[in-house]
Every structure is written in C-alpha cells, then in structure tokens.
C-alpha cells in the first residue's frame, strides 16, 4: 500500500542579511524535523515501513532569501493497512506539531492512494529468475540474497 502526500509549509519571505534569526518565519525550521520524523515513522515499522521524500520545491528559491513556502513530496508505504493508517496519522500530527510553534502554516494533502494489486506467480517467476541469475553471476545484487528459486 502506498500513499503519496504533499506537505505545504508557509512562512514569510525575507532577506537573509538584515533579518535576525529570531524574527524569521522560515519554513525550513519545520521541514527538517518533519522530514526526519517521516523517516522515523517508517523505521519504527521495519522491516516493511517506507518513507521517501522525493521532491522539495522552494519558493522563491534564492540563496539570500528566507523562503516563503516549501512544498515537500512524501511517499509513505506499508503492506499492512492499519500500519499505514497509523503512519499517516502520526505524519499529520508531526506536521502540525512542528509547524505551529514556529508560526508556519501547514497543510498535508493526499495526492494519490495506491492499493496493492496481487501479482500472478507467472509474472513473478521471470523476475525472480532474472534476479537469481544476476546474484549468481555477481554474487550479490544490492540487498537481495536469493537462497532458492
């Protein structure tokens, strides 16, 4: 199961030079613990939990400007529906908890739910066989270890 989310964090753009740190509403201050927290949600549900931050858009995106807005693409995965629901609930709470105290507006938007599709063993066998050939030729293939096919 997969749920793709967009987390939108709204701060206030300002020039980096004259604006003291304490006066900034910098969305990065909320984004960094949210990103690390998303990874922790997946790690807490090992070995099947997954969290990926695949894209971050920064507005206005200038070196000398505190950004006004960050748009973060977060992909959460877990084969168990209840575990995935718990990950989503914890991500929602995390976004709110990290953004609000820093004066950062936040919204978490579901982009695309993807439900699991059972794969036919006839489709799986060619992939497994090809992977087994690669492992036997090269000794390993990333984290895969094939014991029998």
PDB file of N, CA, C and O in Angstrom, residues 6-14 25-28 55-73:
ATOM      1  N   UNK A   6       1.560  15.591  -0.184  1.00  0.00           N
ATOM      2  CA  UNK A   6       2.293  16.835  -0.344  1.00  0.00           C
ATOM      3  C   UNK A   6       2.100  17.620   0.941  1.00  0.00           C
ATOM      4  O   UNK A   6       0.973  17.846   1.375  1.00  0.00           O
ATOM      5  N   UNK A   7       3.198  17.996   1.547  1.00  0.00           N
ATOM      6  CA  UNK A   7       3.167  18.844   2.733  1.00  0.00           C
ATOM      7  C   UNK A   7       3.546  20.249   2.286  1.00  0.00           C
ATOM      8  O   UNK A   7       4.609  20.463   1.710  1.00  0.00           O
ATOM      9  N   UNK A   8       2.668  21.183   2.535  1.00  0.00           N
ATOM     10  CA  UNK A   8       2.919  22.566   2.145  1.00  0.00           C
ATOM     11  C   UNK A   8       3.133  23.380   3.421  1.00  0.00           C
ATOM     12  O   UNK A   8       2.267  23.413   4.297  1.00  0.00           O
ATOM     13  N   UNK A   9       4.301  24.015   3.509  1.00  0.00           N
ATOM     14  CA  UNK A   9       4.660  24.807   4.681  1.00  0.00           C
ATOM     15  C   UNK A   9       4.791  26.271   4.261  1.00  0.00           C
ATOM     16  O   UNK A   9       5.559  26.588   3.356  1.00  0.00           O
ATOM     17  N   UNK A  10       4.039  27.146   4.921  1.00  0.00           N
ATOM     18  CA  UNK A  10       4.000  28.569   4.573  1.00  0.00           C
ATOM     19  C   UNK A  10       4.635  29.401   5.676  1.00  0.00           C
ATOM     20  O   UNK A  10       4.176  29.386   6.810  1.00  0.00           O
ATOM     21  N   UNK A  11       5.684  30.119   5.303  1.00  0.00           N
ATOM     22  CA  UNK A  11       6.334  31.031   6.234  1.00  0.00           C
ATOM     23  C   UNK A  11       6.214  32.457   5.727  1.00  0.00           C
ATOM     24  O   UNK A  11       5.170  32.846   5.220  1.00  0.00           O
ATOM     25  N   UNK A  12       7.294  33.210   5.825  1.00  0.00           N
ATOM     26  CA  UNK A  12       7.312  34.583   5.319  1.00  0.00           C
ATOM     27  C   UNK A  12       8.676  34.830   4.689  1.00  0.00           C
ATOM     28  O   UNK A  12       9.705  34.676   5.344  1.00  0.00           O
ATOM     29  N   UNK A  13       8.661  35.217   3.417  1.00  0.00           N
ATOM     30  CA  UNK A  13       9.912  35.520   2.723  1.00  0.00           C
ATOM     31  C   UNK A  13      10.513  36.799   3.288  1.00  0.00           C
ATOM     32  O   UNK A  13       9.802  37.746   3.612  1.00  0.00           O
ATOM     33  N   UNK A  14      11.827  36.787   3.440  1.00  0.00           N
ATOM     34  CA  UNK A  14      12.533  37.984   3.875  1.00  0.00           C
ATOM     35  C   UNK A  14      13.990  37.864   3.443  1.00  0.00           C
ATOM     36  O   UNK A  14      14.467  36.772   3.133  1.00  0.00           O
ATOM     37  N   UNK A  25      10.192  33.641   9.966  1.00  0.00           N
ATOM     38  CA  UNK A  25       9.208  32.551   9.902  1.00  0.00           C
ATOM     39  C   UNK A  25       9.643  31.654   8.750  1.00  0.00           C
ATOM     40  O   UNK A  25       9.057  31.641   7.680  1.00  0.00           O
ATOM     41  N   UNK A  26      10.716  30.936   8.996  1.00  0.00           N
ATOM     42  CA  UNK A  26      11.389  30.138   7.978  1.00  0.00           C
ATOM     43  C   UNK A  26      10.797  28.736   7.940  1.00  0.00           C
ATOM     44  O   UNK A  26      10.919  27.980   8.910  1.00  0.00           O
ATOM     45  N   UNK A  27      10.155  28.339   6.825  1.00  0.00           N
ATOM     46  CA  UNK A  27       9.546  27.005   6.776  1.00  0.00           C
ATOM     47  C   UNK A  27      10.550  25.855   6.895  1.00  0.00           C
ATOM     48  O   UNK A  27      10.171  24.746   7.259  1.00  0.00           O
ATOM     49  N   UNK A  28      11.835  26.123   6.629  1.00  0.00           N
ATOM     50  CA  UNK A  28      12.846  25.071   6.801  1.00  0.00           C
ATOM     51  C   UNK A  28      12.946  24.633   8.260  1.00  0.00           C
ATOM     52  O   UNK A  28      13.280  23.483   8.546  1.00  0.00           O
ATOM     53  N   UNK A  55      10.889  14.997  -3.496  1.00  0.00           N
ATOM     54  CA  UNK A  55      10.923  16.294  -4.165  1.00  0.00           C
ATOM     55  C   UNK A  55      10.618  17.381  -3.146  1.00  0.00           C
ATOM     56  O   UNK A  55       9.747  17.212  -2.296  1.00  0.00           O
ATOM     57  N   UNK A  56      11.361  18.479  -3.240  1.00  0.00           N
ATOM     58  CA  UNK A  56      11.079  19.663  -2.435  1.00  0.00           C
ATOM     59  C   UNK A  56      11.139  20.864  -3.362  1.00  0.00           C
ATOM     60  O   UNK A  56      12.136  21.068  -4.056  1.00  0.00           O
ATOM     61  N   UNK A  57      10.066  21.634  -3.371  1.00  0.00           N
ATOM     62  CA  UNK A  57      10.034  22.873  -4.147  1.00  0.00           C
ATOM     63  C   UNK A  57      10.141  24.035  -3.163  1.00  0.00           C
ATOM     64  O   UNK A  57       9.465  24.044  -2.139  1.00  0.00           O
ATOM     65  N   UNK A  58      10.985  24.989  -3.492  1.00  0.00           N
ATOM     66  CA  UNK A  58      11.270  26.114  -2.608  1.00  0.00           C
ATOM     67  C   UNK A  58      10.851  27.396  -3.321  1.00  0.00           C
ATOM     68  O   UNK A  58      11.244  27.637  -4.460  1.00  0.00           O
ATOM     69  N   UNK A  59      10.057  28.217  -2.649  1.00  0.00           N
ATOM     70  CA  UNK A  59       9.608  29.489  -3.216  1.00  0.00           C
ATOM     71  C   UNK A  59      10.006  30.625  -2.287  1.00  0.00           C
ATOM     72  O   UNK A  59       9.679  30.575  -1.115  1.00  0.00           O
ATOM     73  N   UNK A  60      10.741  31.629  -2.699  1.00  0.00           N
ATOM     74  CA  UNK A  60      11.134  31.889  -4.075  1.00  0.00           C
ATOM     75  C   UNK A  60      12.393  31.163  -4.543  1.00  0.00           C
ATOM     76  O   UNK A  60      12.714  31.209  -5.728  1.00  0.00           O
ATOM     77  N   UNK A  61      13.135  30.532  -3.702  1.00  0.00           N
ATOM     78  CA  UNK A  61      14.286  29.751  -4.152  1.00  0.00           C
ATOM     79  C   UNK A  61      15.501  30.582  -4.499  1.00  0.00           C
ATOM     80  O   UNK A  61      16.130  30.365  -5.522  1.00  0.00           O
ATOM     81  N   UNK A  62      15.849  31.528  -3.640  1.00  0.00           N
ATOM     82  CA  UNK A  62      17.048  32.350  -3.841  1.00  0.00           C
ATOM     83  C   UNK A  62      17.985  32.147  -2.659  1.00  0.00           C
ATOM     84  O   UNK A  62      17.546  31.995  -1.523  1.00  0.00           O
ATOM     85  N   UNK A  63      19.269  32.154  -2.926  1.00  0.00           N
ATOM     86  CA  UNK A  63      20.277  31.905  -1.905  1.00  0.00           C
ATOM     87  C   UNK A  63      20.195  32.891  -0.735  1.00  0.00           C
ATOM     88  O   UNK A  63      20.448  32.538   0.406  1.00  0.00           O
ATOM     89  N   UNK A  64      19.857  34.130  -1.012  1.00  0.00           N
ATOM     90  CA  UNK A  64      19.880  35.163   0.024  1.00  0.00           C
ATOM     91  C   UNK A  64      18.489  35.532   0.531  1.00  0.00           C
ATOM     92  O   UNK A  64      18.296  36.603   1.096  1.00  0.00           O
ATOM     93  N   UNK A  65      17.523  34.624   0.345  1.00  0.00           N
ATOM     94  CA  UNK A  65      16.152  34.898   0.769  1.00  0.00           C
ATOM     95  C   UNK A  65      15.617  33.737   1.600  1.00  0.00           C
ATOM     96  O   UNK A  65      15.712  32.583   1.179  1.00  0.00           O
ATOM     97  N   UNK A  66      15.067  34.061   2.753  1.00  0.00           N
ATOM     98  CA  UNK A  66      14.356  33.050   3.535  1.00  0.00           C
ATOM     99  C   UNK A  66      13.107  32.701   2.733  1.00  0.00           C
ATOM    100  O   UNK A  66      12.364  33.595   2.317  1.00  0.00           O
ATOM    101  N   UNK A  67      12.863  31.420   2.465  1.00  0.00           N
ATOM    102  CA  UNK A  67      11.724  31.078   1.612  1.00  0.00           C
ATOM    103  C   UNK A  67      10.379  31.365   2.273  1.00  0.00           C
ATOM    104  O   UNK A  67      10.239  31.300   3.489  1.00  0.00           O
ATOM    105  N   UNK A  68       9.425  31.668   1.416  1.00  0.00           N
ATOM    106  CA  UNK A  68       8.054  31.865   1.872  1.00  0.00           C
ATOM    107  C   UNK A  68       7.331  30.533   2.005  1.00  0.00           C
ATOM    108  O   UNK A  68       6.523  30.339   2.900  1.00  0.00           O
ATOM    109  N   UNK A  69       7.659  29.596   1.088  1.00  0.00           N
ATOM    110  CA  UNK A  69       6.907  28.348   1.049  1.00  0.00           C
ATOM    111  C   UNK A  69       7.803  27.192   0.620  1.00  0.00           C
ATOM    112  O   UNK A  69       8.657  27.339  -0.244  1.00  0.00           O
ATOM    113  N   UNK A  70       7.559  26.036   1.234  1.00  0.00           N
ATOM    114  CA  UNK A  70       8.169  24.775   0.814  1.00  0.00           C
ATOM    115  C   UNK A  70       7.029  23.812   0.491  1.00  0.00           C
ATOM    116  O   UNK A  70       6.041  23.747   1.222  1.00  0.00           O
ATOM    117  N   UNK A  71       7.203  23.084  -0.588  1.00  0.00           N
ATOM    118  CA  UNK A  71       6.255  22.028  -0.949  1.00  0.00           C
ATOM    119  C   UNK A  71       7.062  20.732  -0.992  1.00  0.00           C
ATOM    120  O   UNK A  71       7.982  20.594  -1.791  1.00  0.00           O
ATOM    121  N   UNK A  72       6.722  19.823  -0.095  1.00  0.00           N
ATOM    122  CA  UNK A  72       7.511  18.606   0.106  1.00  0.00           C
ATOM    123  C   UNK A  72       6.677  17.391  -0.299  1.00  0.00           C
ATOM    124  O   UNK A  72       5.579  17.191   0.214  1.00  0.00           O
ATOM    125  N   UNK A  73       7.218  16.579  -1.207  1.00  0.00           N
ATOM    126  CA  UNK A  73       6.542  15.346  -1.636  1.00  0.00           C
ATOM    127  C   UNK A  73       6.993  14.203  -0.730  1.00  0.00           C
ATOM    128  O   UNK A  73       8.180  13.911  -0.646  1.00  0.00           O
TER     129      UNK A  73
END
